[in-house]
XYZ file of C-alpha atoms in Angstrom:
457
model
C 0.095 -0.197 0.102
C 1.334 3.501 -0.989
C 1.509 6.212 1.822
C 0.731 9.580 0.484
C 3.050 12.452 1.064
C 0.858 14.051 3.648
C 0.772 10.728 5.562
C 4.587 10.709 5.620
C 4.653 14.593 6.731
C 2.145 13.676 9.232
C 4.036 10.395 10.655
C 7.209 12.246 10.703
C 5.771 15.350 12.652
C 4.271 12.913 15.112
C 7.562 10.878 15.749
C 9.266 14.474 15.827
C 6.885 15.387 18.785
C 6.951 11.973 20.587
C 11.036 12.821 20.278
C 10.924 16.150 21.913
C 8.539 15.052 24.704
C 10.482 12.102 25.456
C 13.578 14.689 25.686
C 11.509 17.185 27.900
C 10.338 14.219 30.230
C 14.036 12.684 30.333
C 15.475 16.374 31.500
C 12.354 16.641 34.161
C 13.621 13.631 35.863
C 17.249 14.366 36.068
C 16.108 18.200 37.163
C 13.447 16.345 40.000
C 16.118 13.864 41.154
C 19.201 16.451 41.649
C 16.592 18.870 43.130
C 15.826 16.274 45.710
C 19.351 15.404 46.988
C 20.709 16.218 50.524
C 24.181 18.177 50.635
C 26.322 15.150 50.891
C 24.562 13.676 47.750
C 24.632 17.084 45.911
C 28.314 16.852 46.642
C 29.312 13.732 45.242
C 26.577 14.290 42.256
C 28.523 17.836 41.338
C 31.911 16.018 41.425
C 30.702 13.412 39.092
C 29.058 16.467 36.797
C 32.214 18.635 37.104
C 34.337 15.763 35.662
C 31.781 15.116 32.896
C 31.781 18.891 31.957
C 35.581 19.149 31.832
C 35.717 15.979 29.623
C 32.924 17.434 27.193
C 34.888 20.870 26.826
C 38.339 19.393 26.532
C 36.844 17.138 23.764
C 34.210 18.870 21.927
C 35.218 22.590 22.473
C 37.784 23.948 20.101
C 38.506 26.960 22.903
C 38.785 24.390 25.457
C 40.835 21.764 23.209
C 43.675 23.797 23.288
C 43.741 24.667 26.925
C 42.578 21.425 28.700
C 44.633 18.359 27.541
C 42.872 15.072 27.958
C 45.125 14.044 30.603
C 44.134 16.936 32.768
C 40.268 16.027 32.011
C 41.249 12.275 33.080
C 42.821 13.715 36.347
C 39.684 15.372 37.502
C 37.750 12.334 37.034
C 40.097 10.528 39.319
C 40.510 13.608 41.598
C 38.485 16.722 42.053
C 41.328 18.690 43.419
C 43.319 18.327 40.082
C 40.539 20.597 38.693
C 42.499 23.627 40.531
C 44.974 23.171 37.705
C 42.202 23.986 34.928
C 43.138 27.492 33.535
C 40.619 30.109 34.249
C 38.203 31.696 31.445
C 37.858 35.687 31.091
C 35.158 37.879 29.757
C 37.875 38.648 27.459
C 38.458 35.479 26.142
C 34.621 35.025 25.343
C 34.258 38.345 23.778
C 37.563 37.694 21.124
C 35.907 34.087 20.567
C 32.621 35.835 19.364
C 30.591 34.763 17.852
C 31.132 30.742 17.704
C 34.545 30.124 19.014
C 33.066 28.102 22.521
C 30.449 26.400 20.578
C 30.671 22.637 21.688
C 28.116 20.904 19.838
C 26.962 20.840 16.363
C 25.339 24.039 14.766
C 22.042 21.817 14.384
C 21.866 21.127 18.093
C 21.583 24.923 19.052
C 18.340 25.839 20.285
C 18.910 29.519 21.147
C 21.492 32.233 20.296
C 21.583 34.715 22.928
C 24.060 38.053 23.095
C 25.149 40.193 26.176
C 23.855 43.816 26.755
C 27.892 44.609 26.702
C 27.187 46.527 30.121
C 30.389 44.969 31.672
C 32.868 46.050 29.286
C 31.277 47.439 26.175
C 31.817 44.177 24.360
C 28.890 41.932 23.463
C 29.374 38.062 24.021
C 27.538 35.385 22.641
C 25.789 32.410 24.632
C 24.433 29.066 23.207
C 21.876 26.659 24.748
C 20.702 23.341 23.108
C 17.326 22.124 23.726
C 18.405 20.288 26.634
C 20.317 23.168 28.240
C 17.265 25.555 27.810
C 14.582 23.307 29.087
C 16.882 22.246 32.251
C 17.186 26.135 33.153
C 13.166 26.710 32.503
C 12.756 23.886 34.865
C 15.102 24.652 37.482
C 13.736 28.228 37.988
C 10.573 27.311 37.916
C 11.319 24.899 40.647
C 12.956 28.001 42.683
C 10.590 30.506 41.791
C 7.674 28.149 43.500
C 9.486 29.412 46.955
C 7.293 32.234 46.379
C 5.033 32.138 43.558
C 2.217 29.594 42.509
C -0.712 29.399 39.966
C -3.046 32.297 41.998
C -0.047 34.947 40.808
C 0.035 37.170 38.333
C 3.437 38.280 37.255
C 4.693 41.238 35.196
C 7.922 40.794 33.382
C 9.706 44.345 32.910
C 13.232 42.621 31.804
C 14.488 42.585 28.424
C 13.225 40.369 25.872
C 15.816 41.126 23.104
C 18.722 38.725 22.646
C 19.527 37.909 26.324
C 17.394 35.396 27.296
C 16.172 36.409 30.709
C 12.506 37.337 29.626
C 11.996 34.045 27.768
C 13.314 31.935 30.658
C 11.332 33.545 33.155
C 8.417 33.551 30.784
C 8.645 29.842 30.447
C 9.570 29.056 33.905
C 6.137 31.091 35.085
C 4.086 29.174 32.466
C 4.956 26.051 34.449
C 3.779 27.200 37.449
C 0.684 28.159 36.273
C 1.121 31.759 36.745
C -0.637 34.806 34.517
C 1.954 36.539 32.924
C 1.891 40.280 32.101
C 4.937 40.807 29.385
C 6.179 44.552 30.004
C 9.450 43.861 28.580
C 11.960 46.639 28.913
C 12.347 50.426 27.710
C 9.690 49.490 24.521
C 8.184 52.982 23.044
C 5.071 51.136 23.268
C 5.417 50.698 26.972
C 6.303 53.474 28.839
C 6.655 53.568 32.354
C 3.187 54.873 32.960
C 1.556 52.487 31.149
C 3.323 49.676 32.738
C 2.048 51.023 35.972
C -1.465 51.186 34.625
C -0.952 47.585 33.194
C 0.093 46.431 36.448
C -3.171 48.239 38.059
C -5.701 46.352 35.226
C -3.981 43.146 35.289
C -4.205 42.819 39.070
C -0.343 42.173 39.247
C 1.057 40.368 42.316
C 4.350 40.153 41.498
C 6.736 42.148 39.602
C 9.998 41.400 38.108
C 12.403 43.944 37.001
C 15.771 45.854 38.170
C 15.588 47.270 41.599
C 16.394 50.822 39.893
C 13.126 50.321 37.695
C 11.326 49.053 40.443
C 11.967 53.034 42.052
C 11.388 54.672 38.757
C 7.800 52.929 38.205
C 7.049 53.605 42.170
C 7.924 57.275 41.126
C 5.716 57.351 38.281
C 2.527 55.923 40.157
C 3.183 58.257 42.637
C 2.949 61.203 40.283
C 0.141 59.794 38.627
C -1.809 59.997 42.100
C -1.288 56.054 42.337
C 0.198 54.969 45.823
C 1.829 51.265 44.815
C 1.405 50.102 48.251
C -2.342 50.862 48.745
C -4.030 51.022 45.044
C -1.476 47.981 43.578
C -1.779 44.553 44.416
C 1.919 44.097 43.938
C 3.239 42.190 47.232
C 6.522 40.622 45.980
C 9.233 42.452 43.727
C 11.676 39.996 42.435
C 14.922 41.845 41.327
C 16.861 40.804 38.316
C 19.762 42.660 36.313
C 21.831 44.331 39.365
C 22.941 44.084 42.854
C 20.786 45.797 45.555
C 22.045 47.338 48.932
C 19.802 46.565 52.006
C 19.048 50.564 51.812
C 17.504 49.862 48.243
C 15.681 47.077 49.458
C 14.308 48.724 52.254
C 13.212 51.867 50.121
C 11.348 49.406 47.808
C 9.785 47.614 50.249
C 8.606 50.757 51.960
C 7.458 52.442 48.523
C 5.448 49.231 47.307
C 4.501 47.549 50.551
C 6.120 44.384 49.320
C 8.198 41.910 50.093
C 11.810 41.813 48.208
C 13.800 38.921 46.854
C 17.045 39.143 44.686
C 17.867 36.548 41.343
C 21.226 36.481 40.153
C 22.497 35.741 36.697
C 24.275 36.150 33.379
C 23.395 35.693 30.228
C 26.325 33.628 29.481
C 25.514 31.210 32.372
C 21.839 31.649 32.916
C 20.822 31.538 36.515
C 23.421 31.385 39.082
C 21.507 31.951 42.357
C 17.939 32.663 43.492
C 16.011 33.439 46.416
C 14.168 31.227 49.022
C 11.087 32.166 51.247
C 13.297 33.388 53.734
C 14.653 36.280 51.055
C 17.876 34.633 51.317
C 20.031 34.377 47.888
C 20.945 30.627 47.041
C 23.481 29.187 44.901
C 22.086 27.308 42.151
C 24.519 24.109 42.509
C 22.243 21.750 40.831
C 23.479 23.564 37.435
C 27.051 25.291 38.125
C 29.954 24.583 40.192
C 31.041 27.929 42.191
C 34.702 28.919 43.501
C 35.635 31.906 45.326
C 39.177 32.890 44.499
C 41.760 35.651 45.227
C 41.267 38.553 42.549
C 44.744 39.274 42.265
C 46.496 35.218 42.731
C 43.380 33.125 41.678
C 44.013 31.014 44.638
C 40.956 29.181 45.914
C 39.430 31.200 48.939
C 37.609 28.831 51.619
C 33.556 29.434 52.278
C 33.223 32.612 54.448
C 35.921 34.774 52.693
C 35.349 37.346 50.048
C 36.690 37.273 46.958
C 35.729 36.802 42.918
C 33.167 34.361 42.032
C 34.589 31.943 39.242
C 31.678 29.342 37.951
C 31.806 26.439 35.894
C 28.648 25.005 34.304
C 27.439 21.719 34.741
C 24.443 22.023 32.711
C 25.489 23.512 29.283
C 26.391 21.236 26.662
C 26.410 23.710 23.799
C 28.940 26.162 25.647
C 30.293 24.809 28.840
C 32.698 27.362 30.719
C 35.203 26.309 32.783
C 36.401 28.453 35.820
C 34.701 31.700 34.151
C 35.595 34.502 36.070
C 32.625 36.477 36.762
C 34.073 39.999 38.129
C 31.540 39.926 40.826
C 32.801 40.239 44.661
C 30.890 37.332 46.640
C 30.990 35.782 49.889
C 29.508 31.550 50.076
C 27.942 31.253 53.516
C 28.101 27.365 54.207
C 25.957 27.212 57.139
C 22.288 25.841 56.526
C 19.569 28.306 55.797
C 16.622 28.372 58.207
C 14.396 27.388 55.239
C 16.220 23.713 54.926
C 17.787 23.921 51.126
C 20.695 22.284 50.825
C 22.117 25.061 48.621
C 24.720 27.325 50.409
C 23.924 31.237 50.433
C 25.527 34.025 48.307
C 26.281 37.393 49.576
C 26.634 39.511 46.480
C 29.411 42.205 47.303
C 29.290 44.440 43.904
C 31.626 43.930 40.640
C 35.104 44.460 40.984
C 35.301 46.918 38.020
C 32.744 49.263 40.182
C 34.989 49.624 42.730
C 36.088 53.219 43.267
C 39.108 54.940 45.016
C 37.552 57.249 47.867
C 38.614 58.556 51.196
C 41.135 56.054 53.050
C 40.365 53.045 50.815
C 37.787 51.628 48.221
C 34.040 51.453 48.040
C 31.851 49.712 45.953
C 28.810 51.192 43.984
C 26.307 49.159 46.472
C 28.405 50.591 49.336
C 27.545 54.020 48.289
C 24.215 53.328 47.231
C 23.055 52.299 50.812
C 25.086 55.423 52.190
C 23.104 57.600 50.075
C 19.792 55.870 49.861
C 19.771 54.794 53.414
C 19.877 58.596 54.275
C 17.263 59.628 52.246
C 13.794 60.005 53.363
C 11.398 61.088 50.611
C 10.645 60.421 47.133
C 12.123 60.282 44.340
C 14.797 57.916 45.466
C 17.016 58.879 42.670
C 20.763 60.353 42.779
C 23.910 60.831 41.372
C 27.486 60.289 42.576
C 31.261 61.105 41.223
C 34.340 60.938 43.481
C 36.866 64.101 43.514
C 39.932 62.877 45.310
C 38.668 62.201 49.132
C 35.753 63.969 48.430
C 32.201 62.043 47.460
C 30.403 64.021 45.087
C 26.635 63.570 45.629
C 23.560 64.681 43.589
C 20.284 64.236 45.276
C 16.635 65.781 43.896
C 15.910 69.247 45.190
C 13.817 68.254 48.022
C 16.703 65.800 49.503
C 19.333 68.063 48.876
C 17.740 70.874 50.869
C 17.179 68.550 53.672
C 19.882 68.968 56.145
C 19.179 65.943 58.113
C 19.623 64.154 54.671
C 22.825 65.975 54.311
C 24.286 65.235 57.425
C 23.542 62.018 57.628
C 25.115 61.159 54.491
C 28.049 63.113 55.351
C 28.368 61.298 58.825
C 28.053 57.767 57.487
C 30.424 58.460 54.485
C 32.745 59.601 56.691
C 32.366 56.615 58.954
C 32.453 54.261 56.450
C 35.284 55.458 53.707
C 36.782 58.186 55.419
C 35.433 60.487 52.809
C 34.162 64.111 53.115
C 31.111 64.884 51.053
C 29.881 67.558 48.959
C 26.154 67.724 47.914
C 24.416 69.043 44.765
C 21.336 69.162 42.780
C 19.880 66.466 40.797
C 18.883 67.115 37.232
C 15.958 64.788 37.671
C 13.954 64.968 34.547
C 17.415 64.346 32.248
C 18.256 61.459 35.242
C 14.988 60.032 34.542
C 15.482 59.821 31.058
C 18.482 58.110 30.959
C 16.354 55.351 33.006
C 13.288 55.463 30.632
C 15.502 54.710 27.615
C 17.841 52.033 29.312
C 16.535 48.673 28.388
C 18.788 47.529 31.402
C 18.527 50.373 34.085
C 20.836 49.846 37.155
C 22.777 51.899 39.362
C 25.642 52.687 36.844
C 22.965 55.354 35.886
C 23.529 56.576 39.150
C 27.365 57.418 38.138
C 28.298 61.194 36.784
C 24.509 62.437 36.314
C 23.710 65.859 35.426
C 24.082 67.778 38.608
C 24.290 71.423 39.699
C 26.684 72.294 42.554
C 24.834 73.609 45.695
C 26.263 77.342 46.889
């Protein structure tokens, strides 16, 4: 009996769909298994996964084939301590290898091509994900988001959907949880901050995902529209992505929105690295990534509890494995168990190495300066800019805050105590500053640096 072309196409489509479903079930079983492991079991699993990742990279990545000999990959499989002999990978090397230099699977196996925003050093880098890589991250993120979200939540996503995969990743994870999704995006001409605020109100959004800086902007836009975010909007959870947040910023957001604040941490090239728990602690996603804290200068491995540079090795990225990737983030890992019961260690993010600024008697991070300034401000808008002039911390505040003697004195006292710096306060050009926030797809505290300001007499 002859089969028609239409019937053959239908059969091939059905076979393809069955194959895709079987693959996703296999990935889901793996995610569920690893998520169920206790701390000791997770350690054993991670050692095996680490050896497999090194072997895969050495054999299939042209970039790593010339850096990691087979003998070293074999040594890591026998003794995890040998992993310290694997060379670091830097962001500059990823930029130099752009676009295809780190690909470790055939091109036909690539499901997603993402690109970073280039906010680190101005150079974009590429990231590739196979179908399994992508689905596994979606499932892991869904599992971790379930700590505070469920099918009763309406979640507004105000992060970029372009090039970087964070918007799409969150979309898929939230679909798995049964949440209603409000895709606001970021800096789209068709979705201004004013429209975002009204969308939050119309949709009854209970959660908002965006950078902390964007949340401050949306809160201010709502206030000027006669909308009190804490009273008139249903948002009771702020999930912050795309930048670090100081304790003072979290406090201001909680006050402004009447919402609990949760931090997330990830990169285009690695996907999710750390996620919150119900207690608002930030946990390393050790089911997908191997983490090290190293001395920024020597590269020497530091023990848990010490502050240094975070280096990561992917354990679930076949398309683009990364070995000992130096993130440029200053971090501390807390190994003591979290009261939430998770076996995953906790991360304390201290800012980026490149953001450290010489001021006063030493160095300060932008997060530390943010903590000083926002901690002293007592009225909206909670915007500021700063620069450093030798030992002077030059701060520009909105007119109301700049004119408030208590605010100025509090900033001066805390800057002197923390940094040994004197302070000079000026007036922020709020319209120019807000324009920078409105037109940025990724508004972060970098927008606070060297904004237009006028000196007070």
